[in-house]
Coordinates of C-alpha atoms and ligand atoms in Angstrom, one line a residue:
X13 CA 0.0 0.0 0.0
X14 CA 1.0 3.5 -0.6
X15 CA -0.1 6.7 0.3
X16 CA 1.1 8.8 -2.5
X17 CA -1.4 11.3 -3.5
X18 CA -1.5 13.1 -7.3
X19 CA -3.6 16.0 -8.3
X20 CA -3.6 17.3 -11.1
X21 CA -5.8 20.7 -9.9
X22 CA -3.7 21.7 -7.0
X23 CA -1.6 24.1 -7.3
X24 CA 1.5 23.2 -5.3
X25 CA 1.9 19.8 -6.9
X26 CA 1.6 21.3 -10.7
X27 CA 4.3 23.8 -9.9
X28 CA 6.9 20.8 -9.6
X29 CA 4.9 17.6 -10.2
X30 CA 8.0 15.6 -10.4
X31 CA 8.5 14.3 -7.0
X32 CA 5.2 12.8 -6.9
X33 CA 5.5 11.8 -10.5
X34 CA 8.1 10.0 -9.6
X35 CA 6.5 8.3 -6.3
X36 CA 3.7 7.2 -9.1
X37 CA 6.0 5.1 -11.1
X38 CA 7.8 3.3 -8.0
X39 CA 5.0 3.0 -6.2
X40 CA 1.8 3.4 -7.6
X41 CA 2.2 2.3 -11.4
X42 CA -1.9 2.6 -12.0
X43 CA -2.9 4.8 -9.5
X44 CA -6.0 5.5 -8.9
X45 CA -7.4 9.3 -7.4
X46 CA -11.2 8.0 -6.1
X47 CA -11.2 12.1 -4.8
X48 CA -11.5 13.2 -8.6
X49 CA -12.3 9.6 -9.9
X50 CA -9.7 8.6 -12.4
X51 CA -6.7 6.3 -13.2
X52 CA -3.3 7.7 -14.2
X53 CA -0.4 5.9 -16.0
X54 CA 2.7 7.7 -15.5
X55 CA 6.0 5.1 -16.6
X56 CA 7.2 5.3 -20.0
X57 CA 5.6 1.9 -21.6
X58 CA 2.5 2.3 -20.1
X59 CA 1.6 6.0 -21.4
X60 CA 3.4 4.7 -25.2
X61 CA 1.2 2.2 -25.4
X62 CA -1.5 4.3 -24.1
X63 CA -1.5 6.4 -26.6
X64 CA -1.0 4.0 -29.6
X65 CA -3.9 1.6 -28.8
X66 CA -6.8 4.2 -30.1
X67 CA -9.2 1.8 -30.3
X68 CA -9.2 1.1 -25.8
X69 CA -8.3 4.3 -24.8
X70 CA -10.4 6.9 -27.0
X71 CA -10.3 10.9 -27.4
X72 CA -14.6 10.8 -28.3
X73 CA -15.6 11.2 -24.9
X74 CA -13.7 14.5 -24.1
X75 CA -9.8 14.7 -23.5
X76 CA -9.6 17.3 -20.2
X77 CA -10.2 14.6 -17.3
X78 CA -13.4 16.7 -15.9
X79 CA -15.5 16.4 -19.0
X80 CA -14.9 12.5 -19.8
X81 CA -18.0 11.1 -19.8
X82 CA -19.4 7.6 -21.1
X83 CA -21.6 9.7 -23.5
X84 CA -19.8 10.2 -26.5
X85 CA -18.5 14.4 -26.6
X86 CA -20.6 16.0 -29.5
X87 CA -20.5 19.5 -28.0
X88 CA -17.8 20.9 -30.6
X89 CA -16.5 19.0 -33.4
X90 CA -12.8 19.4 -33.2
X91 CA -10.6 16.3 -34.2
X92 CA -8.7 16.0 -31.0
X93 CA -12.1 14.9 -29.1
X94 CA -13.0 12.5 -31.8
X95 CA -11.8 8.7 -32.6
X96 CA -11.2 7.0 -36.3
X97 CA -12.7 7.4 -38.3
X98 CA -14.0 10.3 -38.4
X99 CA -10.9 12.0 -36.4
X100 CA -8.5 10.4 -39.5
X101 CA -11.4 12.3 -42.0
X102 CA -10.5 15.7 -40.5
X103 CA -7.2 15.4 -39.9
X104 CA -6.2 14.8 -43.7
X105 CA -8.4 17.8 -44.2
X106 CA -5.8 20.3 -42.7
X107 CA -2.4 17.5 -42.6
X108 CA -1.7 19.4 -46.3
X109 CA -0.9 22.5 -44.4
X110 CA 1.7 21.2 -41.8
X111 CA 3.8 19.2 -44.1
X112 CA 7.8 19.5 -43.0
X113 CA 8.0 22.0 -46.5
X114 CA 5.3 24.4 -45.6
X115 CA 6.3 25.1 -42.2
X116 CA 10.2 25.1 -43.4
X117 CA 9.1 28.0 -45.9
X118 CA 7.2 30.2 -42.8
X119 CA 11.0 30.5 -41.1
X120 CA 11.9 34.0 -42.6
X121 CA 8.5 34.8 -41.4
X122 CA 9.2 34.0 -37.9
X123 CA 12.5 35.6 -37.6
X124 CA 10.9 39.3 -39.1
X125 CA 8.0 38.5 -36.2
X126 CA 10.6 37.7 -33.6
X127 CA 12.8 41.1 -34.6
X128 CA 9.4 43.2 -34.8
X129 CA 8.8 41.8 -31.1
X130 CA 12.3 42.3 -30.0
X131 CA 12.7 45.8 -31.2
X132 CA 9.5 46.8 -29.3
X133 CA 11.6 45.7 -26.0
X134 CA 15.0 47.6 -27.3
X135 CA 17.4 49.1 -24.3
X136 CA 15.0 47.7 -21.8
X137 CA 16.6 46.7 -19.0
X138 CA 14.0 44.0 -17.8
X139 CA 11.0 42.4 -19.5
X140 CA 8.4 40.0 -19.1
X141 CA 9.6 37.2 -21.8
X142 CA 6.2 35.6 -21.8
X143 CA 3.6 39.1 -22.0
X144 CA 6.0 40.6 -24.9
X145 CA 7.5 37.5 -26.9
X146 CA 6.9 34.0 -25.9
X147 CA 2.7 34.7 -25.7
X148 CA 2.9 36.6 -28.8
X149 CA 5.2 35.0 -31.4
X150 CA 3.0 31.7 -31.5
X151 CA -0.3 33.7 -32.2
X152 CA 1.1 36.1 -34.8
X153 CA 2.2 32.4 -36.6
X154 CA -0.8 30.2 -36.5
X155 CA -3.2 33.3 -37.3
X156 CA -1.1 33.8 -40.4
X157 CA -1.0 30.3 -41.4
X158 CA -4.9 30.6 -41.0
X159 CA -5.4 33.5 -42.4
X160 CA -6.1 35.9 -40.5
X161 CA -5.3 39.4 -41.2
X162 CA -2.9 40.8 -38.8
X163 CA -3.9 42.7 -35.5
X164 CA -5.5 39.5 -33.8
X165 CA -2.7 37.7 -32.1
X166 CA -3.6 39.7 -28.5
X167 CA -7.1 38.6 -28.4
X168 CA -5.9 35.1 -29.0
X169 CA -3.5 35.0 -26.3
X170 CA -6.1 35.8 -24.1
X171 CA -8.7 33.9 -25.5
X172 CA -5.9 30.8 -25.5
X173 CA -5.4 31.6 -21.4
X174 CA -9.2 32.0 -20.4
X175 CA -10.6 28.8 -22.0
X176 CA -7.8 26.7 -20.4
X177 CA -7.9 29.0 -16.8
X178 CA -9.0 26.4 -14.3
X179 CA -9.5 29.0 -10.8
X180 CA -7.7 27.1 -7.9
X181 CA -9.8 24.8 -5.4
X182 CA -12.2 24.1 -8.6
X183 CA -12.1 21.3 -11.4
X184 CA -13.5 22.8 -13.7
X185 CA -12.4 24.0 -17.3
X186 CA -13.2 27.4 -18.5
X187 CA -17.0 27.7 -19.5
X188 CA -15.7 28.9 -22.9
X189 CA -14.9 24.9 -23.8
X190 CA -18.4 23.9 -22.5
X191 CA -20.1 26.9 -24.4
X192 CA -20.9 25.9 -28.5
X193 CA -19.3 28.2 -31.2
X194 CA -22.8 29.1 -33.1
X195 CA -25.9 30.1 -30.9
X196 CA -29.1 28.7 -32.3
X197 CA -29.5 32.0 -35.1
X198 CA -26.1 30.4 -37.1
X199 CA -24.3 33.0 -35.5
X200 CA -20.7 33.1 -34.3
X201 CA -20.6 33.2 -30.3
X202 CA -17.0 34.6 -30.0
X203 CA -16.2 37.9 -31.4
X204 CA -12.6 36.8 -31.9
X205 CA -14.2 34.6 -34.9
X206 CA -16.5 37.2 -35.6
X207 CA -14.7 37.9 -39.2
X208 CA -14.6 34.3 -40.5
X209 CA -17.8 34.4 -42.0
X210 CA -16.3 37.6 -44.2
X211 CA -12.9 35.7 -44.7
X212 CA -14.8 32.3 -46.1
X213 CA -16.8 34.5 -48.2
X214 CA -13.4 36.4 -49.8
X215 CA -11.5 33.0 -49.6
X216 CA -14.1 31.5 -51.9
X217 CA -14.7 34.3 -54.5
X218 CA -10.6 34.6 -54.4
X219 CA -8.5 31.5 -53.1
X220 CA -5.2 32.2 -51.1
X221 CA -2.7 30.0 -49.9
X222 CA -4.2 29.5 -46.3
X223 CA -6.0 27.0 -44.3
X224 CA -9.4 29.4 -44.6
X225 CA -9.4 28.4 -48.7
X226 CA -8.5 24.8 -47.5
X227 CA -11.5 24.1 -45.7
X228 CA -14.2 26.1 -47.2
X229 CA -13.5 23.9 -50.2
X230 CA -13.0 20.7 -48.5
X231 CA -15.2 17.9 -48.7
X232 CA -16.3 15.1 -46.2
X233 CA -17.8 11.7 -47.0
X234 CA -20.6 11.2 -44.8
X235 CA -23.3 8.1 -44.8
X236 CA -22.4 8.0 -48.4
X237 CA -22.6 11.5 -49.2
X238 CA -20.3 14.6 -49.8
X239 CA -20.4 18.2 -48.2
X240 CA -19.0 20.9 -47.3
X241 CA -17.8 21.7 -43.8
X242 CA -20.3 23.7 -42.0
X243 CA -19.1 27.2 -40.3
X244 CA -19.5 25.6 -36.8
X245 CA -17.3 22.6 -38.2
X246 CA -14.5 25.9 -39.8
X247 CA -14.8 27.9 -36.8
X248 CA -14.1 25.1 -33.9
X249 CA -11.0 24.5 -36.4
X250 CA -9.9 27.2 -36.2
X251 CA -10.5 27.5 -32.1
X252 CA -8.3 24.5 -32.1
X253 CA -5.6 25.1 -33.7
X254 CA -5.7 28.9 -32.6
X255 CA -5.7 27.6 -28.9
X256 CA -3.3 24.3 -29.5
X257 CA -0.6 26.3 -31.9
X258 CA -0.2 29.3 -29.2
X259 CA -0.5 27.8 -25.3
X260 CA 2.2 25.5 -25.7
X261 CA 4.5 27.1 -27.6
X262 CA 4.4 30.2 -25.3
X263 CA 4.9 27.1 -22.2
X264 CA 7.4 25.8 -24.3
X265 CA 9.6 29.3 -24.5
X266 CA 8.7 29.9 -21.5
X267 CA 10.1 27.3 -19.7
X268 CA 13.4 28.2 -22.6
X269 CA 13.8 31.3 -20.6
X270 CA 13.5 29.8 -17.3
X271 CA 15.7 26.3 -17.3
X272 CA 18.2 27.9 -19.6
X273 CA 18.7 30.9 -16.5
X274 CA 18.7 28.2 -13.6
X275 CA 21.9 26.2 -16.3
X276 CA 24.1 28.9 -17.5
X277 CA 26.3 26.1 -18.2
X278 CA 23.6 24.6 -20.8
X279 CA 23.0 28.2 -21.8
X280 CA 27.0 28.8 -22.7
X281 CA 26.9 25.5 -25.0
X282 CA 24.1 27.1 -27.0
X283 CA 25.7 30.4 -27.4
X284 CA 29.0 28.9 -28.2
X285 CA 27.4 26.7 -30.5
X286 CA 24.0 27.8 -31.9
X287 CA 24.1 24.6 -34.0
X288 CA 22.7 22.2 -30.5
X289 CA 19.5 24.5 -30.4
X290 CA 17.7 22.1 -32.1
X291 CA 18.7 19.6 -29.6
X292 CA 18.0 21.9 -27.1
X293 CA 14.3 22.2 -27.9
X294 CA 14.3 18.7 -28.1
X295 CA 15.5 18.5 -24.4
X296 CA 13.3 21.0 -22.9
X297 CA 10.4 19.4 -24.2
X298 CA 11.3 16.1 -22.9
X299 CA 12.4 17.9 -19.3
X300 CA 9.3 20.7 -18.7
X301 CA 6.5 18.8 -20.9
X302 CA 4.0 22.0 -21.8
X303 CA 1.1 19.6 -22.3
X304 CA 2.0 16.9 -19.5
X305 CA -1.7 15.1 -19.2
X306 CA -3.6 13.4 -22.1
X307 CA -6.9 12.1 -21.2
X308 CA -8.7 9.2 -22.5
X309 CA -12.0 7.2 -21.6
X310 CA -11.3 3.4 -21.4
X311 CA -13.4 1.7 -23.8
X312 CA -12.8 -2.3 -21.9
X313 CA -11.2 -3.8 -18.8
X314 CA -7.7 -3.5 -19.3
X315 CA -4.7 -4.4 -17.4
X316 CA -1.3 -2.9 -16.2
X317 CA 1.1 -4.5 -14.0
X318 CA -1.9 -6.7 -12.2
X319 CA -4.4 -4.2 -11.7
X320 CA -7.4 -4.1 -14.0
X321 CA -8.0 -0.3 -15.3
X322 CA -12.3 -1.0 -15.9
X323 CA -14.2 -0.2 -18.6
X324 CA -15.8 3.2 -18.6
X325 CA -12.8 5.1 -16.5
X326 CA -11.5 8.2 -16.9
X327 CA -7.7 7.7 -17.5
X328 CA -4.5 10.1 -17.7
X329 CA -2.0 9.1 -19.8
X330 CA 1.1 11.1 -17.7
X331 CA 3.4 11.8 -21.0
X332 CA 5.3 14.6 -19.1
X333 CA 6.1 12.1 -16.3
X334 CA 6.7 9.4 -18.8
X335 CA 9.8 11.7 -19.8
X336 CA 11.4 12.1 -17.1
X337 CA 11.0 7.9 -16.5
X338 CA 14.4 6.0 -15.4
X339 CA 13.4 3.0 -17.1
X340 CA 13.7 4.9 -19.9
X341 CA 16.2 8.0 -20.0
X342 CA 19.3 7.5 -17.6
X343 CA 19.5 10.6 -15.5
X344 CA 16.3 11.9 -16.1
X345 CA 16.5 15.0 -13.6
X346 CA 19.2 16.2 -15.5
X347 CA 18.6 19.0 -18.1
X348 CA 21.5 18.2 -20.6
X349 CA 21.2 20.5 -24.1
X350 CA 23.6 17.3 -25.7
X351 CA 21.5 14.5 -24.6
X352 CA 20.7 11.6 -27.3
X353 CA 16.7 11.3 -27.4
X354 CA 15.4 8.5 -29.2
X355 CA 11.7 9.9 -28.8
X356 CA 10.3 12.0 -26.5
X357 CA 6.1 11.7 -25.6
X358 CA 5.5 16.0 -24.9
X359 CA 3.7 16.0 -28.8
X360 CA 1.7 12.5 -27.9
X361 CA 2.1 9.7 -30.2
X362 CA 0.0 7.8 -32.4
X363 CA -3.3 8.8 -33.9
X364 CA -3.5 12.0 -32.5
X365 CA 0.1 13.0 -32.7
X366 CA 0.7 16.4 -32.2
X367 CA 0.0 17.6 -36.1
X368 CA 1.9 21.3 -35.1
X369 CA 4.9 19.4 -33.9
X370 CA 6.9 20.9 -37.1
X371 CA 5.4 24.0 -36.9
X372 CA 6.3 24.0 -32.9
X373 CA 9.9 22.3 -33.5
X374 CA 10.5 25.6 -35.8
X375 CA 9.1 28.3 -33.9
X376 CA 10.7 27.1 -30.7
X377 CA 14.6 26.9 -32.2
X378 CA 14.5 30.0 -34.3
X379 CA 12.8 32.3 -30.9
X380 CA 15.4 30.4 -29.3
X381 CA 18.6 30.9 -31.2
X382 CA 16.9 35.2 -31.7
X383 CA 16.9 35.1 -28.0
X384 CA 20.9 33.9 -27.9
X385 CA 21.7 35.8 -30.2
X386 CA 20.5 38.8 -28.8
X387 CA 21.0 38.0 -25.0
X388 CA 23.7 35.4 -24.2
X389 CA 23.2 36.3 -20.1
X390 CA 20.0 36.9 -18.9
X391 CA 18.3 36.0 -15.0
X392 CA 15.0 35.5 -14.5
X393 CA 13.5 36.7 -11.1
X394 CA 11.8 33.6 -9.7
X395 CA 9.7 35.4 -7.0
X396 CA 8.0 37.5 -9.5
X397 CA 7.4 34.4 -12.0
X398 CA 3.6 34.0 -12.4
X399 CA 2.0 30.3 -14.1
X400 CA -0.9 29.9 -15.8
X401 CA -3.3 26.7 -14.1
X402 CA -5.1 24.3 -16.3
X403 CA -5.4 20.7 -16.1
X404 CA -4.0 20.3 -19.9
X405 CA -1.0 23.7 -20.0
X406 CA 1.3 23.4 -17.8
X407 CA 3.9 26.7 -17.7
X408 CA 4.6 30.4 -17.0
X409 CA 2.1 32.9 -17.7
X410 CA 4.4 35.9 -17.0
X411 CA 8.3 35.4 -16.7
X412 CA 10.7 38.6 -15.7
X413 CA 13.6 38.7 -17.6
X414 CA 17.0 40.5 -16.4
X415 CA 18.9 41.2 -19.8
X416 CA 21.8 43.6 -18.2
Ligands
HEM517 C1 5.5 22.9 -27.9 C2 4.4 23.0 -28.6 C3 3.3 21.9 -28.6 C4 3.1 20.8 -27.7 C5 4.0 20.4 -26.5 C6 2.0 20.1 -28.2 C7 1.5 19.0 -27.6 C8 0.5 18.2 -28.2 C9 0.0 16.9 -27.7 C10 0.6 16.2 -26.5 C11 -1.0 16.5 -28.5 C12 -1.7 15.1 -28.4 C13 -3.1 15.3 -27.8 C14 -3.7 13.9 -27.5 O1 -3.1 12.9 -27.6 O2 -4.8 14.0 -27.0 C15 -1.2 17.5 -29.5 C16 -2.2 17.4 -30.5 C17 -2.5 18.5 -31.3 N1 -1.7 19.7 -31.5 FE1 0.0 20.2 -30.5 N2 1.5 20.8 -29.3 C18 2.3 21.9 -29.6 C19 2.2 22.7 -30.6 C20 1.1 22.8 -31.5 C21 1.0 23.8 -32.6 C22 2.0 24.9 -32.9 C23 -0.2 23.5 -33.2 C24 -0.8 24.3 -34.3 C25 -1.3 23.9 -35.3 C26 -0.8 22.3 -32.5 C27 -2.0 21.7 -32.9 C28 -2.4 20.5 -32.4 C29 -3.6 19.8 -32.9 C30 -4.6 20.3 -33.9 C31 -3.6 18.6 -32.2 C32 -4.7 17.5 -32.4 C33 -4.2 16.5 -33.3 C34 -5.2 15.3 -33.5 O3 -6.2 15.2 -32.8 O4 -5.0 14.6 -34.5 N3 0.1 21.9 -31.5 N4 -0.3 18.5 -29.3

């Protein structure tokens, strides 16, 4: 028996979960919280093959451990809360747009957006990384990948935090999840989708090279037939990706800004070597995973290490604990820029593999190496750092950064 206790909703624990993420593995492989009501796999095999076997552990009943349910989650129809097939119909809808050659050819995009954001914090002596760059570079990308026009990205960011903002003492996600996208007029709930109605319309008469023209002329098979997408269908894809592409990269610099100040032995490799960054990114996302909890609904009795996991349960798959697993990467504690990696779990794996990861991978080294290049010293005042709280974003909401 053991009386380790994990929760994911208070505070202390998610500001360093790894103790007791560690406590889970050696002690508690499926442990179960009966306070909350779910299972959680945390070692390395378990959460892989957690999130390769679709088919037991599904994404159709919700994905944010409060709103699993054994009724199937129809509220908004974005792919991440769906299984095959009808996930594997969406995602080819929008996989065209994140190929490895599209993203490679946004890079001289997201340098100019990383100088314009830099230049606005020029001869400053101290500046919060996350409110003036990390939060902001991700937006400024995704919306233009959309196609948006520019001028957006703030509302984003704060539309990105408050739908994710879970208030402490409470399980609940924002309302803005639970709330649909179109009231019951066809009209568009959120004003920050407000224009997509007039961008379809433009898109259509005049096709561009952005996910808008992509999916008002996509087509579904459905019950034999083809259509369309409707606008609630275009405008919770865009919420998605809006709210997936900006949170965790923002985390994801973030925590950059952060680990790098607390190794400025790690941070001299870099600067003497721009050419690990890549690396780099690699290794913070193994050692501060921005999206450390995947939740599933277990679809039949299933067993791990002699307990049965039953049918019906809310389960989370622990991929930000399954990184920092012994039985997996020696030394795990460590944070070590030159580290081999063989693969990593902070994108997922498997069906619903993380479909920005290039877009994320790309972003993340070039604000990196601009950073570097730009302030090889920096210190980050820990008392004054601020984190946002969510039971799927884990990371700094505000991060005060000493650059001389
Ligand atoms: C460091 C940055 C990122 C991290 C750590 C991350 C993490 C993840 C993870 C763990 C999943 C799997 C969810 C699951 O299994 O239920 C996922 C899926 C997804 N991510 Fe990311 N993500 C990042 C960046 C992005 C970006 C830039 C986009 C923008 C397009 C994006 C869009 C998505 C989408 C649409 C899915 C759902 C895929 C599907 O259901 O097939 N992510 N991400």
């Amino acid at each position: 028996m053991t009386d380790v206790y994990y929760d994911p909703y208070d505070y202390a624990i998610d500001a360093d979960p790894y103790p007791v993420w560690k406590r889970l593995r050696d002690e508690a492989p499926v442990y179960c919280n009966e306070r909350h009501g779910f299972y959680a796999l945390s070692r390395y095999d378990d959460v892989l093959q957690g999130l390769l076997d679709h088919e037991t552990f599904r994404s159709g009943h919700g994905i944010v451990l409060e709103m699993i349910a054994d009724e199937a989650y129809e509220n908004l129809p974005m792919m991440i809360m769906m299984d095959p097939p009808q996930h594997t119909r969406l995602r080819k809808l929008v996989s065209r747009a994140f190929t490895p050659r599209r993203i490679a050819d946004l890079e001289p995009r997201i340098v100019a957006v990383c100088d314009e954001l830099f230049a606005s914090v020029e001869g400053a002596d101290e500046f919060d990384y996350s409110a003036r760059f990390a939060g902001l570079l991700p937006p400024t990308i995704i919306l233009s990948l959309v196609g948006y026009p520019e001028g957006h990205a703030e509302r984003f960011r704060e539309l990105a935090d408050q739908s994710l903002h879970i208030e402490e003492g409470s399980t609940m996600q924002g309302a803005e999840l639970e709330r649909s996208l179109v009231d019951e007029h066809g009209a568009i709930v959120n004003d920050a989708f407000a224009i997509l109605p007039d961008l379809m319309a433009e898109r259509r008469a005049d096709p561009q090279d952005d996910l808008i023209t992509a999916l008002v002329f996509a087509e579904v098979e459905e019950d034999g037939e083809t259509r369309t997408l409707t606008l609630e269908e275009i405008v919770a894809f865009v919420q998605l990706l809006s709210s997936a592409g900006t949170e965790t990269v923002a985390r994801l610099l973030g925590f950059a800004a952060v680990t790098l100040a607390q190794h400025p032995d790690q941070r001299e490799l870099l600067v003497d070597d721009p050419g690990l960054v890549p690396n780099a990114i690699e290794e913070l996302l193994r050692y501060e995973a921005p999206s450390p909890i995947q939740g599933r609904w277990v679809a039949r009795d299933v067993e791990f290490h002699g307990t049965v996991i039953p049918r019906g349960s809310r389960l989370a798959l622990l991929n930000g604990s399954a990184d920092r697993d012994e039985r997996h990467f020696p030394d795990p504690d460590s944070f070590d820029v030159r580290r081999h990696i063989d693969r990593h779990l902070a994108f997922g794996y498997g069906t619903h593999f993380c479909i920005g990861a290039a877009l994320a991978r790309l972003e993340g080294r070039v604000a990196l190496a601009e950073t570097l290049r730009r302030f090889p010293v920096w210190e980050v005042d820990e008392s004054r750092l601020e984190r946002v709280h969510t039971a799927t974003v884990r990371g700094y909401s505000s991060v005060p950064m000493r650059v001389r």
